[in-house]
Tab-separated table of C-alpha atoms and ligand atoms in Angstrom:
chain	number	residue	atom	x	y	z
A	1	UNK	CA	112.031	306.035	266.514
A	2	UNK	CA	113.122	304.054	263.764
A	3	UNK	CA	111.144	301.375	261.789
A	4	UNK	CA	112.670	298.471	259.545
A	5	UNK	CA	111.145	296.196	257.315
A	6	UNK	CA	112.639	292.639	257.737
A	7	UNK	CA	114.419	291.820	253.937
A	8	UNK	CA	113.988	287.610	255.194
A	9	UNK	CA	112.535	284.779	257.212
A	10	UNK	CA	114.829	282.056	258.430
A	11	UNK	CA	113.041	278.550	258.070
A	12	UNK	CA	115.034	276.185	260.402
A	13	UNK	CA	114.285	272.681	262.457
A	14	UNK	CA	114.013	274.932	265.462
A	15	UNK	CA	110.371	275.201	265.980
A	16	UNK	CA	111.015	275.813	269.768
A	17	UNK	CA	113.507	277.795	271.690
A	18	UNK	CA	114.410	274.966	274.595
A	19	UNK	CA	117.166	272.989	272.318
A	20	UNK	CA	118.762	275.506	269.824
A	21	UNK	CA	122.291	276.506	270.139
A	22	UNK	CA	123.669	279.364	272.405
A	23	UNK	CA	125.537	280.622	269.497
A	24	UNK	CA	125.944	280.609	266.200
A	25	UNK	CA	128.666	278.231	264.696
A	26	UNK	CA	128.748	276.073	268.105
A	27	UNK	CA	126.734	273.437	265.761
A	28	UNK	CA	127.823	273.135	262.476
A	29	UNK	CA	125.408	270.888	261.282
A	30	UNK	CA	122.112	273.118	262.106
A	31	UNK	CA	121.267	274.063	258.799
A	32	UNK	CA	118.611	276.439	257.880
A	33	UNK	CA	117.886	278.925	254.520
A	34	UNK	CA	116.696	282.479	254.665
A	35	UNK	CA	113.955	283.421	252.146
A	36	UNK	CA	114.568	287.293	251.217
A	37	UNK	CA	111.126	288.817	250.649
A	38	UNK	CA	110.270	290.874	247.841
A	39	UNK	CA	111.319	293.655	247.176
A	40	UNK	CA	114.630	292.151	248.175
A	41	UNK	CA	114.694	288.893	246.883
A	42	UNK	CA	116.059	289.551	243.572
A	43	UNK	CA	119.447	288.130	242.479
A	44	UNK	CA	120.824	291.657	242.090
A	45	UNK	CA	120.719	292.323	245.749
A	46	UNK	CA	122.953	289.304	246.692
A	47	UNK	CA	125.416	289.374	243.647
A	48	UNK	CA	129.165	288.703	244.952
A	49	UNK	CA	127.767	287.571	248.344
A	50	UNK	CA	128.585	284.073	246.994
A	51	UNK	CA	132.561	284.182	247.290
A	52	UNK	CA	131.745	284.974	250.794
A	53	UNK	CA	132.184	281.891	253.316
A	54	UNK	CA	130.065	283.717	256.512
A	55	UNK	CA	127.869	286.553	257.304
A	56	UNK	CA	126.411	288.482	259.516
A	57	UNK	CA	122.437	288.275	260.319
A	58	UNK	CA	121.460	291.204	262.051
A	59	UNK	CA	117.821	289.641	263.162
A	60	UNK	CA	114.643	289.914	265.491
A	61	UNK	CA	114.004	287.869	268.301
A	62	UNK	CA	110.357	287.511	267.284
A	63	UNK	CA	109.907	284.700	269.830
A	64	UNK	CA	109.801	286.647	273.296
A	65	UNK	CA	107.411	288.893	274.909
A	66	UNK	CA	108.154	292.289	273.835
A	67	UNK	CA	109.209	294.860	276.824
A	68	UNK	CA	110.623	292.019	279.462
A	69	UNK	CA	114.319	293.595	279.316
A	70	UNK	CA	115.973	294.200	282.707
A	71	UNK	CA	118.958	296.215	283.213
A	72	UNK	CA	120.535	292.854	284.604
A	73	UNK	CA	120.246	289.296	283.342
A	74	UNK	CA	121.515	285.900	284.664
A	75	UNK	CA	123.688	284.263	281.962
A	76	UNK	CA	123.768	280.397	281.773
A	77	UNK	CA	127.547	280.376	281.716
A	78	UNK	CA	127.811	282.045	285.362
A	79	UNK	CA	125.269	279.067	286.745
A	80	UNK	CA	122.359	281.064	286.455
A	81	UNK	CA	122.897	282.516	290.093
A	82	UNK	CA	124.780	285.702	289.044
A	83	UNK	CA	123.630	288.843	287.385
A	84	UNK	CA	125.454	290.729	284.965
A	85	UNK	CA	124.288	293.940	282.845
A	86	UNK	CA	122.432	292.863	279.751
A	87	UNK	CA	124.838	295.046	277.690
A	88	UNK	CA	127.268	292.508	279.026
A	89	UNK	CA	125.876	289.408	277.777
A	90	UNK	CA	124.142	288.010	274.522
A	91	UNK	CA	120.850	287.995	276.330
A	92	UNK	CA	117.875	287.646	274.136
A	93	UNK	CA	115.810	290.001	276.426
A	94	UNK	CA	116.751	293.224	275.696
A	95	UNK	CA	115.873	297.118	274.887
A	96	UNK	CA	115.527	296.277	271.592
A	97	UNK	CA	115.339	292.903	270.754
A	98	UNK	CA	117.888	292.141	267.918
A	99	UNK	CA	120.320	289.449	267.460
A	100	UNK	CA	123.442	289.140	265.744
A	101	UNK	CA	124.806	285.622	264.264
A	102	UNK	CA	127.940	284.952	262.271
A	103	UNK	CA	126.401	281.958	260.018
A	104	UNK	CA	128.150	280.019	257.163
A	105	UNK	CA	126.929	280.364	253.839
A	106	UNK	CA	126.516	277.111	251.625
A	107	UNK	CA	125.326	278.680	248.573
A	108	UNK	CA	122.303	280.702	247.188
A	109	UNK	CA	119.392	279.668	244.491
A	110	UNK	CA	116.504	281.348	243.580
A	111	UNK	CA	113.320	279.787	243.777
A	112	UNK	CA	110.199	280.340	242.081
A	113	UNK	CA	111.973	284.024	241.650
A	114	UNK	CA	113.128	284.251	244.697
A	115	UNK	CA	116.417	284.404	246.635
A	116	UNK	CA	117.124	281.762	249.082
A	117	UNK	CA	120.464	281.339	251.357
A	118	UNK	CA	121.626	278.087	252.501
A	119	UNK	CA	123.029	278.207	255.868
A	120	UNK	CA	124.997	276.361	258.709
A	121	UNK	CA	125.982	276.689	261.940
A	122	UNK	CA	122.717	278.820	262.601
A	123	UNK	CA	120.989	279.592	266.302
A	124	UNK	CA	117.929	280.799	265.032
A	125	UNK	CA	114.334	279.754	265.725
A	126	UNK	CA	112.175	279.208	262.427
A	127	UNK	CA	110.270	282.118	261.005
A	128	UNK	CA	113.077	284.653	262.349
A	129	UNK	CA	112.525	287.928	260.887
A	130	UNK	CA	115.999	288.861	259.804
A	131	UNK	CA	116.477	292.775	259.371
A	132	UNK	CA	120.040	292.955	257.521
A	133	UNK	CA	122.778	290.856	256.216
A	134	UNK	CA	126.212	291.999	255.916
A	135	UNK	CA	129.706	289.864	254.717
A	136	UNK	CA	131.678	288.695	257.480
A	137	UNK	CA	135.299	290.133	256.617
A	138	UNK	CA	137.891	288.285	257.988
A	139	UNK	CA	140.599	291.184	258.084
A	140	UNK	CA	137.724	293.081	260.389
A	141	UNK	CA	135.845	291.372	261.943
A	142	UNK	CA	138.184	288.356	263.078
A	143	UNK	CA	140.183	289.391	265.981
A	144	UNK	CA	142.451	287.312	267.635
A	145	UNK	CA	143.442	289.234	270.550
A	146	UNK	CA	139.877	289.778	271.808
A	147	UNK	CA	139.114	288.563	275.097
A	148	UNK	CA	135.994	286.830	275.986
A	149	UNK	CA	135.042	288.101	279.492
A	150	UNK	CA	133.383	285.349	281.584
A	151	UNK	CA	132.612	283.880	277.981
A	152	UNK	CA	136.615	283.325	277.188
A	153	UNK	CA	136.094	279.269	275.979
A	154	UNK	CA	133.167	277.690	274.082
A	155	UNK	CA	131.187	275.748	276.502
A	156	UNK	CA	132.153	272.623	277.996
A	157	UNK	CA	130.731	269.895	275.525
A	158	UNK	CA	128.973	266.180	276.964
A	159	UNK	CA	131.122	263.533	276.748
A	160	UNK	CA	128.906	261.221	274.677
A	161	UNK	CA	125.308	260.762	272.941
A	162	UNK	CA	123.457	257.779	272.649
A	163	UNK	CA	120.436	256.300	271.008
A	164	UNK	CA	117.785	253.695	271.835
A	165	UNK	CA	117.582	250.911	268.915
A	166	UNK	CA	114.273	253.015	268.105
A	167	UNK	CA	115.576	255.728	268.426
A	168	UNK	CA	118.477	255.453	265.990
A	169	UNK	CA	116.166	253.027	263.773
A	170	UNK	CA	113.878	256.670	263.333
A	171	UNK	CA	117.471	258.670	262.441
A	172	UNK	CA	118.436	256.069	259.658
A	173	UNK	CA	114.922	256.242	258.006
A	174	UNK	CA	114.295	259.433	258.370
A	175	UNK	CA	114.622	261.258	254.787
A	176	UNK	CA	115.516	264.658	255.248
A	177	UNK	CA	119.384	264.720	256.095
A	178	UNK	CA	121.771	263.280	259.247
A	179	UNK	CA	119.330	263.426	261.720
A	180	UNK	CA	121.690	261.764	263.877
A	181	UNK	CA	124.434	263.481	263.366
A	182	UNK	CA	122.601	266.644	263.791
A	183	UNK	CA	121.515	265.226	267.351
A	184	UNK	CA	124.914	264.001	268.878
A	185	UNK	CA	126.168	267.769	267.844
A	186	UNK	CA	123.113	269.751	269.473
A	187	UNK	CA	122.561	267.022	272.702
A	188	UNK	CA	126.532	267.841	273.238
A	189	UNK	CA	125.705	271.358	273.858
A	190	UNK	CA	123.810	270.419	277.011
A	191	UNK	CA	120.724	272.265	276.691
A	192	UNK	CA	119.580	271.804	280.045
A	193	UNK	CA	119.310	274.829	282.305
A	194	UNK	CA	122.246	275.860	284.358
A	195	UNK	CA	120.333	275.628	287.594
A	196	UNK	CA	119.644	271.773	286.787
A	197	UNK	CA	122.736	270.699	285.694
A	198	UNK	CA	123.743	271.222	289.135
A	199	UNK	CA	120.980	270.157	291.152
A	200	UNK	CA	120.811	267.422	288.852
A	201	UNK	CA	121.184	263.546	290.284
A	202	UNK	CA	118.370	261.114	289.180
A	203	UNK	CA	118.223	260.653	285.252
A	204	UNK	CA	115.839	263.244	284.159
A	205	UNK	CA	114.076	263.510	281.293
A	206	UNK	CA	114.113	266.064	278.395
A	207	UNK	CA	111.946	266.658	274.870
A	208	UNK	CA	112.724	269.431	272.504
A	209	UNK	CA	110.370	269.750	268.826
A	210	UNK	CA	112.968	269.361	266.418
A	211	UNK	CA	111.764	269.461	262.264
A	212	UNK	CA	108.602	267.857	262.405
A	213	UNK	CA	110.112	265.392	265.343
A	214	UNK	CA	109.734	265.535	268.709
A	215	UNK	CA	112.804	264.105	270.571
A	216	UNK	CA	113.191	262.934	273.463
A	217	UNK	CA	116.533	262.324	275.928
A	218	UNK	CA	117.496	261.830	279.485
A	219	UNK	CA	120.879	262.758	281.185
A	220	UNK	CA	122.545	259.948	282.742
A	221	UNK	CA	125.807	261.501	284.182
A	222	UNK	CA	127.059	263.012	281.173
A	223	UNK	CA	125.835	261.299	278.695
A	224	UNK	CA	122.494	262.121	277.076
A	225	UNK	CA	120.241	258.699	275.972
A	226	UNK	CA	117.952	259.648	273.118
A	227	UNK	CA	115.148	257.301	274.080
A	228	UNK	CA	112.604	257.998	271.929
A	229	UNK	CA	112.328	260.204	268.678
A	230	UNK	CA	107.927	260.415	267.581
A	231	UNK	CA	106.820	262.258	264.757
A	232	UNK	CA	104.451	264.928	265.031
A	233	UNK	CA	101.470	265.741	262.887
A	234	UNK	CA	99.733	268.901	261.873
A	235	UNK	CA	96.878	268.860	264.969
A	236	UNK	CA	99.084	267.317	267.166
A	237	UNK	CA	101.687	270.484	268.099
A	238	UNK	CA	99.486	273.114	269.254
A	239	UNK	CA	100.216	273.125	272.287
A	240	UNK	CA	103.554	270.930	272.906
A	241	UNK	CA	103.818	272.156	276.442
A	242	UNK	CA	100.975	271.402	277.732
A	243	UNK	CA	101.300	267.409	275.715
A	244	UNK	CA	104.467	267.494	277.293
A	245	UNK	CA	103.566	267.936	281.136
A	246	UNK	CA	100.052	265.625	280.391
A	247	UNK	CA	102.499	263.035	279.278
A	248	UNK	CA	105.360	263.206	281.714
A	249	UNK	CA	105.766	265.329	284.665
A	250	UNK	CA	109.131	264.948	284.418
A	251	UNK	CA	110.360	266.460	281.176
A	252	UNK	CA	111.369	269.873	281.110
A	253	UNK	CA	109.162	272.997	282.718
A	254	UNK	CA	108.966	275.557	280.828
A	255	UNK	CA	111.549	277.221	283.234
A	256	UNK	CA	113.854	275.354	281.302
A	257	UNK	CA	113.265	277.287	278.345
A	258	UNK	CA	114.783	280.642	277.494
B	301	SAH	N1	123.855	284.861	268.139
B	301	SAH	C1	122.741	285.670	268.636
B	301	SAH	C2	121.773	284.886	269.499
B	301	SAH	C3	122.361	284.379	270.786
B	301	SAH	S1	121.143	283.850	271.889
B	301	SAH	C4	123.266	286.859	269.396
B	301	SAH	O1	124.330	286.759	270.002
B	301	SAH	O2	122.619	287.895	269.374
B	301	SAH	C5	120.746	282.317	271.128
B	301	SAH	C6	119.417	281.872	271.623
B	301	SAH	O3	118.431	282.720	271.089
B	301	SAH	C7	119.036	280.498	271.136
B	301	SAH	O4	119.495	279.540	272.030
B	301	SAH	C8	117.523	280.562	271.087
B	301	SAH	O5	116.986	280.043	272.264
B	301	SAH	C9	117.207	282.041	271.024
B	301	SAH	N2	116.575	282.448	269.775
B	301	SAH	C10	116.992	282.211	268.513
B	301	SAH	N3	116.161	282.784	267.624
B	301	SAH	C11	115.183	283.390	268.355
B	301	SAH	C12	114.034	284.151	268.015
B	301	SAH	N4	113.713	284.415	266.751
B	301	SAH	N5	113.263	284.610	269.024
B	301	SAH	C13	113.579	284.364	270.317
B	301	SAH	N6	114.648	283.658	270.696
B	301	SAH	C14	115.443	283.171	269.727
């Protein structure tokens, strides 16, 4: 047995897993920092990390059941109907249940004393316990003659995102960054389960908590209509699933999530 400490938390917009990218880097503008945690966060523990563009987070999947792994797992890129080994696939339910994300680093400050990373292109749910971070070295760990398996391309992106008048009204005031922007690049991604995209033929709709937002889409072909984007208020999250099938049968189960 083996016990680590985790050295940061990620804080990111992802306050749910439904909506977050498969991978890292597949979303460049998902920014998020990652707070080291004393005894860690002190400047000398991240000096020359700066002249690095990308790392490595070695982190926890806090966010699922402990002990659900299964020696097979269906990945969304075979449709959902095929199994594969989990040592196979980037599966989040596994033995031990630690992911591994080449992010970009912006820069680093220190606040109030303590260390803070600016990051982009991250997959990672807010609050992530991360356990390590190493450099990502280009003359190692870039290899261009790897083969990807029956992961060989990036997915297939939508063809467009659009936005009600509201909807894109709510991105232009909204004060913390591109919200937009941000939205066209994760909608693209297609969150929607493999299973639906297929079974898929009247418009169906879709919400995902996003900052303190909670955004809301249907699929029309390939296109993904942001229809409405509401804020949410401390009292009113506590239960988003439940809001979410009081309010509209239709939006996504909880199936849908991963
Ligand atoms: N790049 C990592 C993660 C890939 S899986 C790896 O290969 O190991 C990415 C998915 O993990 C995201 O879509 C999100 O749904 C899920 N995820 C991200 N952070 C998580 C967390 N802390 N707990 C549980 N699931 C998480």
């Amino acid at each position: 047995m083996y016990q680590f400490t985790p050295i940061g938390l990620i804080r990111s917009g992802f306050r749910e897993k439904f909506g977050i990218p498969r991978q890292a880097g597949l979303v460049p503008a998902a920014r998020a920092t990652l707070e080291l945690l004393p005894p860690y966060s002190q400047p000398e523990a991240v000096r020359g990390l700066e002249s690095f563009s990308h790392l490595w987070l070695i982190f926890v999947f806090h966010g699922i059941p402990m002990g659900r792994w299964r020696p097979t797992v269906r990945p969304p890129r075979l449709g959902g109907d095929r199994r594969l080994g989990v040592f196979a696939t980037r599966s989040t339910f596994r033995p031990n249940p630690l992911g591994l994300s080449a992010v970009r680093l912006e820069r680093i400050a220190t606040r109030q004393g303590r260390v803070v990373l600016h990051l982009q292109g991250v997959d990672l749910l807010d609050g992530t316990p991360v356990l390590d971070i190493k450099p990502y070295l280009p003359y190692a760990d870039c290899l261009p003659e790897a083969t990807g398996g029956f992961a060989a391309e990036a997915p297939a992106l939508l063809v467009t995102v659009e936005f009600s008048p509201a909807a894109a009204a709510f991105c232009a005031n909204w004060p913390h960054g591109d919200l937009r922007e941000l939205l066209v690049q994760l909608l693209r991604q297609d969150p929607r389960p493999a299973y639906q995209e297929r079974a898929c033929r009247a418009p169906r709709r879709y919400g995902m908590r996003l900052y303190d937002c909670d955004v809301r889409w249907e699929m029309r072909d390939a296109t993904a209509y942001v229809t409405d984007i509401l804020p949410e208020f401390p009292g009113d999250v506590e239960n988003p699933d439940e809001r979410r099938r009081e309010g509209d049968g239709n939006l996504h189960e909880p199936l849908g999530r991963r």
